[in-house]
PDB file of C-alpha atoms in Angstrom:
ATOM      1  CA  ASP A   1       0.000   0.000   0.000  1.00 78.00           C
ATOM      2  CA  SER A   2       1.597   3.224  -1.229  1.00 82.00           C
ATOM      3  CA  GLY A   3      -0.559   5.459   0.953  1.00 91.00           C
ATOM      4  CA  VAL A   4      -2.009   7.274  -2.070  1.00 95.00           C
ATOM      5  CA  THR A   5      -5.776   6.826  -2.282  1.00 96.00           C
ATOM      6  CA  GLN A   6      -7.771   7.188  -5.461  1.00 97.00           C
ATOM      7  CA  THR A   7     -11.524   7.090  -5.891  1.00 97.00           C
ATOM      8  CA  PRO A   8     -13.460   5.733  -7.625  1.00 97.00           C
ATOM      9  CA  LYS A   9     -11.550   2.619  -8.618  1.00 95.00           C
ATOM     10  CA  HIS A  10     -13.834   1.985 -11.581  1.00 96.00           C
ATOM     11  CA  LEU A  11     -16.158   4.305 -13.450  1.00 96.00           C
ATOM     12  CA  ILE A  12     -18.324   3.684 -16.487  1.00 97.00           C
ATOM     13  CA  THR A  13     -19.981   6.591 -18.224  1.00 97.00           C
ATOM     14  CA  ALA A  14     -21.221   7.744 -21.601  1.00 97.00           C
ATOM     15  CA  THR A  15     -19.737  10.021 -24.226  1.00 97.00           C
ATOM     16  CA  GLY A  16     -20.350  13.687 -23.586  1.00 97.00           C
ATOM     17  CA  GLN A  17     -20.521  13.256 -19.828  1.00 97.00           C
ATOM     18  CA  ARG A  18     -18.317  14.752 -17.131  1.00 97.00           C
ATOM     19  CA  VAL A  19     -16.574  12.898 -14.315  1.00 98.00           C
ATOM     20  CA  THR A  20     -14.380  13.784 -11.367  1.00 98.00           C
ATOM     21  CA  LEU A  21     -11.546  11.617 -10.116  1.00 98.00           C
ATOM     22  CA  ARG A  22     -10.260  12.141  -6.631  1.00 98.00           C
ATOM     23  CA  CYS A  23      -6.826  11.624  -5.115  1.00 98.00           C
ATOM     24  CA  SER A  24      -5.633  11.807  -1.537  1.00 97.00           C
ATOM     25  CA  PRO A  25      -1.841  11.946  -1.329  1.00 96.00           C
ATOM     26  CA  ARG A  26       0.289  10.249   1.275  1.00 94.00           C
ATOM     27  CA  SER A  27       0.290  11.980   4.626  1.00 93.00           C
ATOM     28  CA  GLY A  28       2.783  14.812   4.490  1.00 90.00           C
ATOM     29  CA  ASP A  29       3.164  14.842   0.704  1.00 91.00           C
ATOM     30  CA  LEU A  30       2.632  18.260  -0.829  1.00 90.00           C
ATOM     31  CA  SER A  31       2.925  17.359  -4.490  1.00 90.00           C
ATOM     32  CA  VAL A  32       0.302  15.549  -6.535  1.00 93.00           C
ATOM     33  CA  TYR A  33       0.718  14.338 -10.091  1.00 93.00           C
ATOM     34  CA  TRP A  34      -1.774  12.930 -12.562  1.00 95.00           C
ATOM     35  CA  TYR A  35      -0.913  10.379 -15.235  1.00 95.00           C
ATOM     36  CA  GLN A  36      -3.036   8.734 -17.912  1.00 96.00           C
ATOM     37  CA  GLN A  37      -2.415   5.176 -19.070  1.00 95.00           C
ATOM     38  CA  SER A  38      -4.127   4.138 -22.288  1.00 92.00           C
ATOM     39  CA  LEU A  39      -3.498   1.286 -24.683  1.00 85.00           C
ATOM     40  CA  ASP A  40      -2.425   3.492 -27.564  1.00 84.00           C
ATOM     41  CA  GLN A  41      -0.590   6.285 -25.734  1.00 84.00           C
ATOM     42  CA  GLY A  42       0.948   4.360 -22.854  1.00 88.00           C
ATOM     43  CA  LEU A  43       1.667   6.224 -19.616  1.00 91.00           C
ATOM     44  CA  GLN A  44       1.577   9.979 -20.026  1.00 92.00           C
ATOM     45  CA  PHE A  45       2.094  12.795 -17.560  1.00 91.00           C
ATOM     46  CA  LEU A  46      -0.873  15.144 -17.360  1.00 94.00           C
ATOM     47  CA  ILE A  47      -0.286  17.711 -14.641  1.00 94.00           C
ATOM     48  CA  GLN A  48       1.394  18.387 -11.302  1.00 91.00           C
ATOM     49  CA  TYR A  49       0.307  20.457  -8.326  1.00 92.00           C
ATOM     50  CA  TYR A  50       2.445  21.502  -5.407  1.00 89.00           C
ATOM     51  CA  ASN A  51       0.847  22.873  -2.262  1.00 91.00           C
ATOM     52  CA  GLY A  52      -2.212  24.045  -4.146  1.00 93.00           C
ATOM     53  CA  GLU A  53      -0.521  25.563  -7.157  1.00 92.00           C
ATOM     54  CA  GLU A  54       0.011  24.168 -10.627  1.00 92.00           C
ATOM     55  CA  ARG A  55       3.671  23.251 -11.018  1.00 87.00           C
ATOM     56  CA  ALA A  56       4.052  21.476 -14.337  1.00 86.00           C
ATOM     57  CA  LYS A  57       1.817  20.630 -17.234  1.00 89.00           C
ATOM     58  CA  GLY A  58       2.051  17.792 -19.704  1.00 89.00           C
ATOM     59  CA  ASN A  59      -0.218  16.442 -22.409  1.00 83.00           C
ATOM     60  CA  ILE A  60      -3.442  17.445 -20.737  1.00 93.00           C
ATOM     61  CA  LEU A  61      -6.408  18.163 -22.972  1.00 94.00           C
ATOM     62  CA  GLU A  62      -8.353  21.408 -22.632  1.00 95.00           C
ATOM     63  CA  ARG A  63     -11.409  19.325 -21.719  1.00 97.00           C
ATOM     64  CA  PHE A  64      -9.538  18.177 -18.637  1.00 97.00           C
ATOM     65  CA  SER A  65      -8.777  20.265 -15.589  1.00 96.00           C
ATOM     66  CA  ALA A  66      -7.389  19.633 -12.166  1.00 97.00           C
ATOM     67  CA  GLN A  67      -6.965  21.355  -8.851  1.00 97.00           C
ATOM     68  CA  GLN A  68      -5.422  20.755  -5.469  1.00 97.00           C
ATOM     69  CA  PHE A  69      -7.361  21.818  -2.416  1.00 97.00           C
ATOM     70  CA  PRO A  70      -6.096  23.292   0.877  1.00 96.00           C
ATOM     71  CA  ASP A  71      -6.238  19.848   2.491  1.00 95.00           C
ATOM     72  CA  LEU A  72      -3.919  18.731  -0.355  1.00 95.00           C
ATOM     73  CA  HIS A  73      -6.301  16.308  -1.978  1.00 97.00           C
ATOM     74  CA  SER A  74      -6.627  16.724  -5.721  1.00 98.00           C
ATOM     75  CA  GLU A  75      -9.373  16.271  -8.258  1.00 98.00           C
ATOM     76  CA  LEU A  76      -9.091  15.642 -11.970  1.00 98.00           C
ATOM     77  CA  ASN A  77     -12.140  16.757 -13.921  1.00 98.00           C
ATOM     78  CA  LEU A  78     -12.783  15.226 -17.323  1.00 98.00           C
ATOM     79  CA  SER A  79     -15.558  16.749 -19.419  1.00 97.00           C
ATOM     80  CA  SER A  80     -17.185  16.174 -22.815  1.00 97.00           C
ATOM     81  CA  LEU A  81     -15.882  12.654 -22.602  1.00 97.00           C
ATOM     82  CA  GLU A  82     -14.942  10.757 -25.734  1.00 97.00           C
ATOM     83  CA  LEU A  83     -14.378   7.070 -26.314  1.00 96.00           C
ATOM     84  CA  GLY A  84     -10.645   7.723 -26.477  1.00 94.00           C
ATOM     85  CA  ASP A  85     -10.628   9.031 -22.916  1.00 96.00           C
ATOM     86  CA  SER A  86     -11.106   5.493 -21.651  1.00 96.00           C
ATOM     87  CA  ALA A  87      -7.957   4.842 -19.647  1.00 96.00           C
ATOM     88  CA  LEU A  88      -6.447   4.171 -16.274  1.00 95.00           C
ATOM     89  CA  TYR A  89      -5.806   7.469 -14.496  1.00 97.00           C
ATOM     90  CA  PHE A  90      -3.089   7.444 -11.889  1.00 96.00           C
ATOM     91  CA  CYS A  91      -2.383   9.871  -9.146  1.00 95.00           C
ATOM     92  CA  ALA A  92       1.054  10.004  -7.564  1.00 93.00           C
ATOM     93  CA  SER A  93       2.429  12.031  -4.685  1.00 91.00           C
ATOM     94  CA  SER A  94       5.720  13.147  -3.236  1.00 85.00           C
ATOM     95  CA  VAL A  95       6.944  15.376  -0.457  1.00 80.00           C
ATOM     96  CA  SER A  96       9.109  17.480  -2.693  1.00 73.00           C
ATOM     97  CA  PRO A  97       8.083  19.194  -5.908  1.00 69.00           C
ATOM     98  CA  ASN A  98      11.255  17.842  -7.487  1.00 68.00           C
ATOM     99  CA  PRO A  99      11.559  14.154  -6.718  1.00 60.00           C
ATOM    100  CA  MET A 100      14.931  12.956  -7.900  1.00 59.00           C
ATOM    101  CA  VAL A 101      15.454  10.632  -5.001  1.00 59.00           C
ATOM    102  CA  ALA A 102      14.632   7.002  -5.410  1.00 53.00           C
ATOM    103  CA  GLY A 103      11.186   5.973  -4.356  1.00 57.00           C
ATOM    104  CA  GLU A 104       9.996   9.459  -3.669  1.00 73.00           C
ATOM    105  CA  LEU A 105       7.172   9.287  -6.218  1.00 81.00           C
ATOM    106  CA  PHE A 106       4.410   6.985  -5.011  1.00 87.00           C
ATOM    107  CA  PHE A 107       1.492   5.951  -7.178  1.00 91.00           C
ATOM    108  CA  GLY A 108      -2.085   5.193  -6.215  1.00 93.00           C
ATOM    109  CA  GLU A 109      -3.915   2.159  -7.574  1.00 92.00           C
ATOM    110  CA  GLY A 110      -5.554   4.165 -10.329  1.00 95.00           C
ATOM    111  CA  SER A 111      -9.087   4.952 -11.433  1.00 97.00           C
ATOM    112  CA  ARG A 112     -10.221   2.990 -14.451  1.00 96.00           C
ATOM    113  CA  LEU A 113     -12.516   5.059 -16.638  1.00 97.00           C
ATOM    114  CA  THR A 114     -14.584   3.436 -19.346  1.00 97.00           C
ATOM    115  CA  VAL A 115     -16.461   5.682 -21.756  1.00 97.00           C
ATOM    116  CA  LEU A 116     -19.212   3.948 -23.733  1.00 96.00           C
TER     117      LEU A 116
ATOM    118  CA  ALA B   1      11.451  11.638 -30.543  1.00 54.00           C
ATOM    119  CA  GLN B   2      10.984   8.637 -28.307  1.00 58.00           C
ATOM    120  CA  LYS B   3      12.916   9.190 -25.143  1.00 91.00           C
ATOM    121  CA  ILE B   4      12.509   5.796 -23.517  1.00 95.00           C
ATOM    122  CA  THR B   5      12.599   2.614 -25.558  1.00 95.00           C
ATOM    123  CA  GLN B   6      11.746  -0.823 -24.310  1.00 96.00           C
ATOM    124  CA  THR B   7      12.236  -3.171 -27.225  1.00 95.00           C
ATOM    125  CA  GLN B   8      10.831  -6.318 -25.616  1.00 95.00           C
ATOM    126  CA  PRO B   9       7.026  -6.287 -25.589  1.00 93.00           C
ATOM    127  CA  GLY B  10       6.975  -9.647 -23.828  1.00 95.00           C
ATOM    128  CA  MET B  11       9.409 -12.027 -22.201  1.00 95.00           C
ATOM    129  CA  PHE B  12       9.339 -15.453 -20.580  1.00 96.00           C
ATOM    130  CA  VAL B  13      11.671 -16.677 -17.868  1.00 97.00           C
ATOM    131  CA  GLN B  14      11.868 -19.881 -15.906  1.00 97.00           C
ATOM    132  CA  GLU B  15      11.301 -19.624 -12.175  1.00 97.00           C
ATOM    133  CA  LYS B  16      14.550 -19.140 -10.215  1.00 97.00           C
ATOM    134  CA  GLU B  17      16.449 -17.932 -13.266  1.00 97.00           C
ATOM    135  CA  ALA B  18      17.680 -14.380 -13.835  1.00 97.00           C
ATOM    136  CA  VAL B  19      16.186 -12.132 -16.471  1.00 97.00           C
ATOM    137  CA  THR B  20      17.241  -8.835 -18.022  1.00 98.00           C
ATOM    138  CA  LEU B  21      14.706  -6.285 -19.229  1.00 98.00           C
ATOM    139  CA  ASP B  22      16.098  -3.784 -21.694  1.00 97.00           C
ATOM    140  CA  CYS B  23      15.708  -0.029 -21.590  1.00 98.00           C
ATOM    141  CA  THR B  24      17.439   2.632 -23.650  1.00 97.00           C
ATOM    142  CA  TYR B  25      16.929   6.336 -23.259  1.00 96.00           C
ATOM    143  CA  ASP B  26      17.643   9.526 -25.083  1.00 94.00           C
ATOM    144  CA  THR B  27      18.454  12.831 -23.459  1.00 90.00           C
ATOM    145  CA  SER B  28      20.886  15.690 -23.880  1.00 87.00           C
ATOM    146  CA  ASP B  29      20.474  16.777 -20.276  1.00 85.00           C
ATOM    147  CA  PRO B  30      23.457  15.771 -18.092  1.00 86.00           C
ATOM    148  CA  SER B  31      21.191  15.514 -15.062  1.00 83.00           C
ATOM    149  CA  TYR B  32      18.516  12.841 -15.188  1.00 86.00           C
ATOM    150  CA  GLY B  33      17.093   9.955 -13.245  1.00 88.00           C
ATOM    151  CA  LEU B  34      16.030   6.526 -14.373  1.00 92.00           C
ATOM    152  CA  PHE B  35      13.283   4.523 -12.693  1.00 92.00           C
ATOM    153  CA  TRP B  36      11.806   1.069 -13.011  1.00 95.00           C
ATOM    154  CA  TYR B  37       8.221   0.373 -11.986  1.00 94.00           C
ATOM    155  CA  LYS B  38       6.301  -2.893 -11.818  1.00 95.00           C
ATOM    156  CA  GLN B  39       2.632  -3.039 -12.721  1.00 94.00           C
ATOM    157  CA  PRO B  40       0.909  -6.319 -11.785  1.00 94.00           C
ATOM    158  CA  SER B  41      -2.421  -7.286 -13.287  1.00 91.00           C
ATOM    159  CA  SER B  42      -4.181  -5.495 -10.440  1.00 87.00           C
ATOM    160  CA  GLY B  43      -2.975  -2.233 -11.975  1.00 87.00           C
ATOM    161  CA  GLU B  44      -1.003  -0.442  -9.295  1.00 88.00           C
ATOM    162  CA  MET B  45       2.415   1.020 -10.089  1.00 90.00           C
ATOM    163  CA  ILE B  46       5.098  -0.255  -7.737  1.00 90.00           C
ATOM    164  CA  PHE B  47       8.470   1.485  -7.557  1.00 88.00           C
ATOM    165  CA  LEU B  48      11.391  -0.928  -7.898  1.00 93.00           C
ATOM    166  CA  ILE B  49      14.674   0.885  -8.360  1.00 92.00           C
ATOM    167  CA  TYR B  50      16.260   4.228  -9.235  1.00 90.00           C
ATOM    168  CA  GLN B  51      19.533   5.310 -10.840  1.00 91.00           C
ATOM    169  CA  GLY B  52      20.741   8.905 -10.959  1.00 88.00           C
ATOM    170  CA  SER B  53      22.854  10.051 -13.872  1.00 89.00           C
ATOM    171  CA  TYR B  54      25.708  11.003 -11.562  1.00 88.00           C
ATOM    172  CA  ASP B  55      25.618   7.835  -9.504  1.00 88.00           C
ATOM    173  CA  GLN B  56      28.945   6.065  -9.757  1.00 88.00           C
ATOM    174  CA  GLN B  57      27.673   2.607  -8.928  1.00 92.00           C
ATOM    175  CA  ASN B  58      24.827   0.581 -10.335  1.00 94.00           C
ATOM    176  CA  ALA B  59      21.749   0.645  -8.140  1.00 93.00           C
ATOM    177  CA  THR B  60      20.634  -2.518  -6.377  1.00 94.00           C
ATOM    178  CA  GLU B  61      17.492  -3.253  -4.362  1.00 92.00           C
ATOM    179  CA  GLY B  62      17.220  -6.825  -3.168  1.00 96.00           C
ATOM    180  CA  ARG B  63      16.740  -9.052  -6.217  1.00 97.00           C
ATOM    181  CA  TYR B  64      16.649  -6.033  -8.529  1.00 97.00           C
ATOM    182  CA  SER B  65      19.710  -4.407  -9.997  1.00 97.00           C
ATOM    183  CA  LEU B  66      20.076  -1.787 -12.662  1.00 97.00           C
ATOM    184  CA  ASN B  67      22.774  -2.275 -15.267  1.00 96.00           C
ATOM    185  CA  PHE B  68      23.537   1.366 -16.055  1.00 96.00           C
ATOM    186  CA  GLN B  69      25.698   1.963 -19.118  1.00 95.00           C
ATOM    187  CA  LYS B  70      25.808   5.713 -19.508  1.00 94.00           C
ATOM    188  CA  ALA B  71      27.776   5.863 -22.746  1.00 94.00           C
ATOM    189  CA  ARG B  72      25.327   3.476 -24.392  1.00 95.00           C
ATOM    190  CA  LYS B  73      22.360   5.225 -22.759  1.00 95.00           C
ATOM    191  CA  SER B  74      20.977   2.008 -21.424  1.00 97.00           C
ATOM    192  CA  ALA B  75      19.458   1.175 -18.059  1.00 97.00           C
ATOM    193  CA  ASN B  76      18.562  -2.489 -18.072  1.00 98.00           C
ATOM    194  CA  LEU B  77      16.752  -4.068 -15.145  1.00 98.00           C
ATOM    195  CA  VAL B  78      18.102  -7.391 -13.923  1.00 98.00           C
ATOM    196  CA  ILE B  79      15.860  -9.564 -11.773  1.00 97.00           C
ATOM    197  CA  SER B  80      17.704 -12.400 -10.115  1.00 96.00           C
ATOM    198  CA  ALA B  81      16.084 -15.649  -8.987  1.00 96.00           C
ATOM    199  CA  SER B  82      12.729 -14.957 -10.650  1.00 97.00           C
ATOM    200  CA  GLN B  83       9.604 -15.758  -8.710  1.00 97.00           C
ATOM    201  CA  LEU B  84       6.073 -16.427  -9.945  1.00 97.00           C
ATOM    202  CA  GLY B  85       5.010 -13.167  -8.335  1.00 96.00           C
ATOM    203  CA  ASP B  86       7.361 -11.286 -10.638  1.00 97.00           C
ATOM    204  CA  SER B  87       4.960 -11.857 -13.529  1.00 97.00           C
ATOM    205  CA  ALA B  88       3.841  -8.337 -14.411  1.00 97.00           C
ATOM    206  CA  MET B  89       4.362  -5.424 -16.752  1.00 96.00           C
ATOM    207  CA  TYR B  90       7.606  -3.551 -16.172  1.00 98.00           C
ATOM    208  CA  PHE B  91       8.102   0.081 -17.093  1.00 96.00           C
ATOM    209  CA  CYS B  92      11.293   2.045 -17.471  1.00 96.00           C
ATOM    210  CA  ALA B  93      10.945   5.786 -16.899  1.00 93.00           C
ATOM    211  CA  MET B  94      13.160   8.844 -17.023  1.00 91.00           C
ATOM    212  CA  ARG B  95      13.094  12.230 -15.378  1.00 85.00           C
ATOM    213  CA  GLU B  96      15.158  14.978 -16.941  1.00 74.00           C
ATOM    214  CA  GLY B  97      16.791  17.985 -15.426  1.00 64.00           C
ATOM    215  CA  ARG B  98      16.856  19.773 -12.129  1.00 62.00           C
ATOM    216  CA  GLY B  99      14.700  22.535 -10.869  1.00 58.00           C
ATOM    217  CA  ASN B 100      11.025  22.631 -11.511  1.00 58.00           C
ATOM    218  CA  GLN B 101      10.585  19.553 -13.667  1.00 60.00           C
ATOM    219  CA  GLY B 102       8.920  17.894 -10.761  1.00 62.00           C
ATOM    220  CA  GLY B 103       7.591  14.396 -11.109  1.00 64.00           C
ATOM    221  CA  LYS B 104       7.277  14.469 -14.853  1.00 80.00           C
ATOM    222  CA  LEU B 105       8.390  10.991 -15.692  1.00 85.00           C
ATOM    223  CA  ILE B 106       8.548   9.816 -19.284  1.00 89.00           C
ATOM    224  CA  PHE B 107       7.650   6.153 -19.533  1.00 93.00           C
ATOM    225  CA  GLY B 108       8.554   3.457 -22.005  1.00 94.00           C
ATOM    226  CA  GLN B 109       5.931   1.193 -23.527  1.00 93.00           C
ATOM    227  CA  GLY B 110       6.625  -1.566 -21.049  1.00 95.00           C
ATOM    228  CA  THR B 111       7.725  -5.197 -21.112  1.00 97.00           C
ATOM    229  CA  GLU B 112       5.367  -7.940 -20.005  1.00 97.00           C
ATOM    230  CA  LEU B 113       7.271 -10.543 -18.050  1.00 98.00           C
ATOM    231  CA  SER B 114       5.876 -14.026 -17.525  1.00 97.00           C
ATOM    232  CA  VAL B 115       7.586 -16.338 -15.063  1.00 97.00           C
ATOM    233  CA  LYS B 116       7.075 -20.039 -15.774  1.00 96.00           C
ATOM    234  CA  PRO B 117       7.026 -22.610 -12.957  1.00 94.00           C
TER     235      PRO B 117
END
């Protein structure tokens, strides 16, 4: 158990809908990262927050948005969903905004989104 | 340009034997880190081992070791004495640079390892 909690674990929805994925980082971790794992794109970095502020941005679509709240939990909002958004969405956390030390980036178990 | 290449989509190994999973990377940044993660069928990403670009010695963590060949830009994972529980997808990942790059890891496509009894 990495200590990173993601909910829901599974979600099935229809095209055009909007969903929210939630992540609670490990106790004491200030940084939260979101990754998307799909069959065709593999694992891709979406966005990072550190202590409530956006720190780095990757291949995140405009239909997607995220935020980190004062209690440090984070939410990833996916709107106008398309079939291609079906993927496993991971949240990871670390104490530092710049994890270069081994093992400092811990992943949750992921939220599997299926868009029908 | 692909930054992390894992050329073995799938591999088989006999239980108790050693296996090497290949990973090559591409970067012009002198400061980078290389990671290996294991993803079992349940889906979670489990950190295995890390090698920094300035580390003089190859990293080892229990049965895992990283064969780091900087000049060849390779960071192969060696699993000794394979166990049935090692059957999983294995990902090589790289983080470039210092400063504000944060946890932006670039992942390879993965290698699916199957351990045979």
